[in-house]
Amino acid sequence: MGWTIFTAIDLFIGAFLIDMMSTTVPPEKLPRLRKARNITLLLFGTSLVVLCVQLARRHGWI
């Protein structure tokens, strides 16, 4: 469960850094940056779902 928390935090920070970079990236690279941000947010959401399942199993809810 610890690694899942670490992964979720790491992906959140990655999405934040991608957002911060978007102000300095040339306009022709913005679509690629947007795609990377969307993938990072998708993986962040997936890690949160996995974390919730791990938490539910640990406490015997499922």
PDB file of C-alpha atoms in Angstrom, residues 5-58:
ATOM      1  CA  ILE A   5       0.598   6.041  -2.077  1.00  0.00           C
ATOM      2  CA  PHE A   6       4.065   6.983  -3.322  1.00  0.00           C
ATOM      3  CA  THR A   7       2.980   6.404  -6.931  1.00  0.00           C
ATOM      4  CA  ALA A   8      -0.169   8.516  -6.517  1.00  0.00           C
ATOM      5  CA  ILE A   9       1.785  11.393  -4.984  1.00  0.00           C
ATOM      6  CA  ASP A  10       4.453  11.128  -7.674  1.00  0.00           C
ATOM      7  CA  LEU A  11       1.867  11.209 -10.470  1.00  0.00           C
ATOM      8  CA  PHE A  12       0.111  14.195  -8.880  1.00  0.00           C
ATOM      9  CA  ILE A  13       3.383  16.110  -8.680  1.00  0.00           C
ATOM     10  CA  GLY A  14       4.126  15.118 -12.284  1.00  0.00           C
ATOM     11  CA  ALA A  15       0.783  16.500 -13.483  1.00  0.00           C
ATOM     12  CA  PHE A  16       1.412  19.690 -11.511  1.00  0.00           C
ATOM     13  CA  LEU A  17       4.848  20.111 -13.087  1.00  0.00           C
ATOM     14  CA  ILE A  18       3.437  19.515 -16.562  1.00  0.00           C
ATOM     15  CA  ASP A  19       0.884  22.273 -15.921  1.00  0.00           C
ATOM     16  CA  MET A  20       3.642  24.599 -14.766  1.00  0.00           C
ATOM     17  CA  MET A  21       5.710  23.839 -17.882  1.00  0.00           C
ATOM     18  CA  SER A  22       2.852  24.656 -20.232  1.00  0.00           C
ATOM     19  CA  THR A  23       3.555  28.390 -19.910  1.00  0.00           C
ATOM     20  CA  THR A  24       7.116  28.069 -21.234  1.00  0.00           C
ATOM     21  CA  VAL A  25       6.683  25.402 -23.933  1.00  0.00           C
ATOM     22  CA  PRO A  26       6.484  26.519 -27.564  1.00  0.00           C
ATOM     23  CA  PRO A  27       2.941  26.397 -29.012  1.00  0.00           C
ATOM     24  CA  GLU A  28       3.774  23.602 -31.456  1.00  0.00           C
ATOM     25  CA  LYS A  29       4.562  21.254 -28.545  1.00  0.00           C
ATOM     26  CA  LEU A  30       1.404  22.002 -26.544  1.00  0.00           C
ATOM     27  CA  PRO A  31      -0.662  19.109 -28.004  1.00  0.00           C
ATOM     28  CA  ARG A  32       1.989  16.620 -26.943  1.00  0.00           C
ATOM     29  CA  LEU A  33       2.177  18.204 -23.504  1.00  0.00           C
ATOM     30  CA  ARG A  34      -1.613  18.066 -23.189  1.00  0.00           C
ATOM     31  CA  LYS A  35      -1.571  14.367 -24.084  1.00  0.00           C
ATOM     32  CA  ALA A  36       1.138  13.671 -21.501  1.00  0.00           C
ATOM     33  CA  ARG A  37      -0.903  15.536 -18.866  1.00  0.00           C
ATOM     34  CA  ASN A  38      -4.035  13.563 -19.692  1.00  0.00           C
ATOM     35  CA  ILE A  39      -2.184  10.269 -19.480  1.00  0.00           C
ATOM     36  CA  THR A  40      -0.627  11.306 -16.171  1.00  0.00           C
ATOM     37  CA  LEU A  41      -4.040  12.236 -14.767  1.00  0.00           C
ATOM     38  CA  LEU A  42      -5.492   8.933 -15.999  1.00  0.00           C
ATOM     39  CA  LEU A  43      -2.733   7.001 -14.263  1.00  0.00           C
ATOM     40  CA  PHE A  44      -3.231   9.128 -11.126  1.00  0.00           C
ATOM     41  CA  GLY A  45      -6.926   8.229 -11.099  1.00  0.00           C
ATOM     42  CA  THR A  46      -6.110   4.570 -11.599  1.00  0.00           C
ATOM     43  CA  SER A  47      -3.660   4.605  -8.705  1.00  0.00           C
ATOM     44  CA  LEU A  48      -6.313   6.216  -6.482  1.00  0.00           C
ATOM     45  CA  VAL A  49      -8.782   3.456  -7.389  1.00  0.00           C
ATOM     46  CA  VAL A  50      -6.144   0.822  -6.604  1.00  0.00           C
ATOM     47  CA  LEU A  51      -5.403   2.555  -3.312  1.00  0.00           C
ATOM     48  CA  CYS A  52      -9.096   2.539  -2.371  1.00  0.00           C
ATOM     49  CA  VAL A  53      -9.356  -1.173  -3.175  1.00  0.00           C
ATOM     50  CA  GLN A  54      -6.254  -1.917  -1.111  1.00  0.00           C
ATOM     51  CA  LEU A  55      -7.647   0.090   1.785  1.00  0.00           C
ATOM     52  CA  ALA A  56     -11.011  -1.686   1.568  1.00  0.00           C
ATOM     53  CA  ARG A  57      -9.347  -5.108   1.546  1.00  0.00           C
ATOM     54  CA  ARG A  58      -7.112  -4.208   4.441  1.00  0.00           C
TER      55      ARG A  58
END
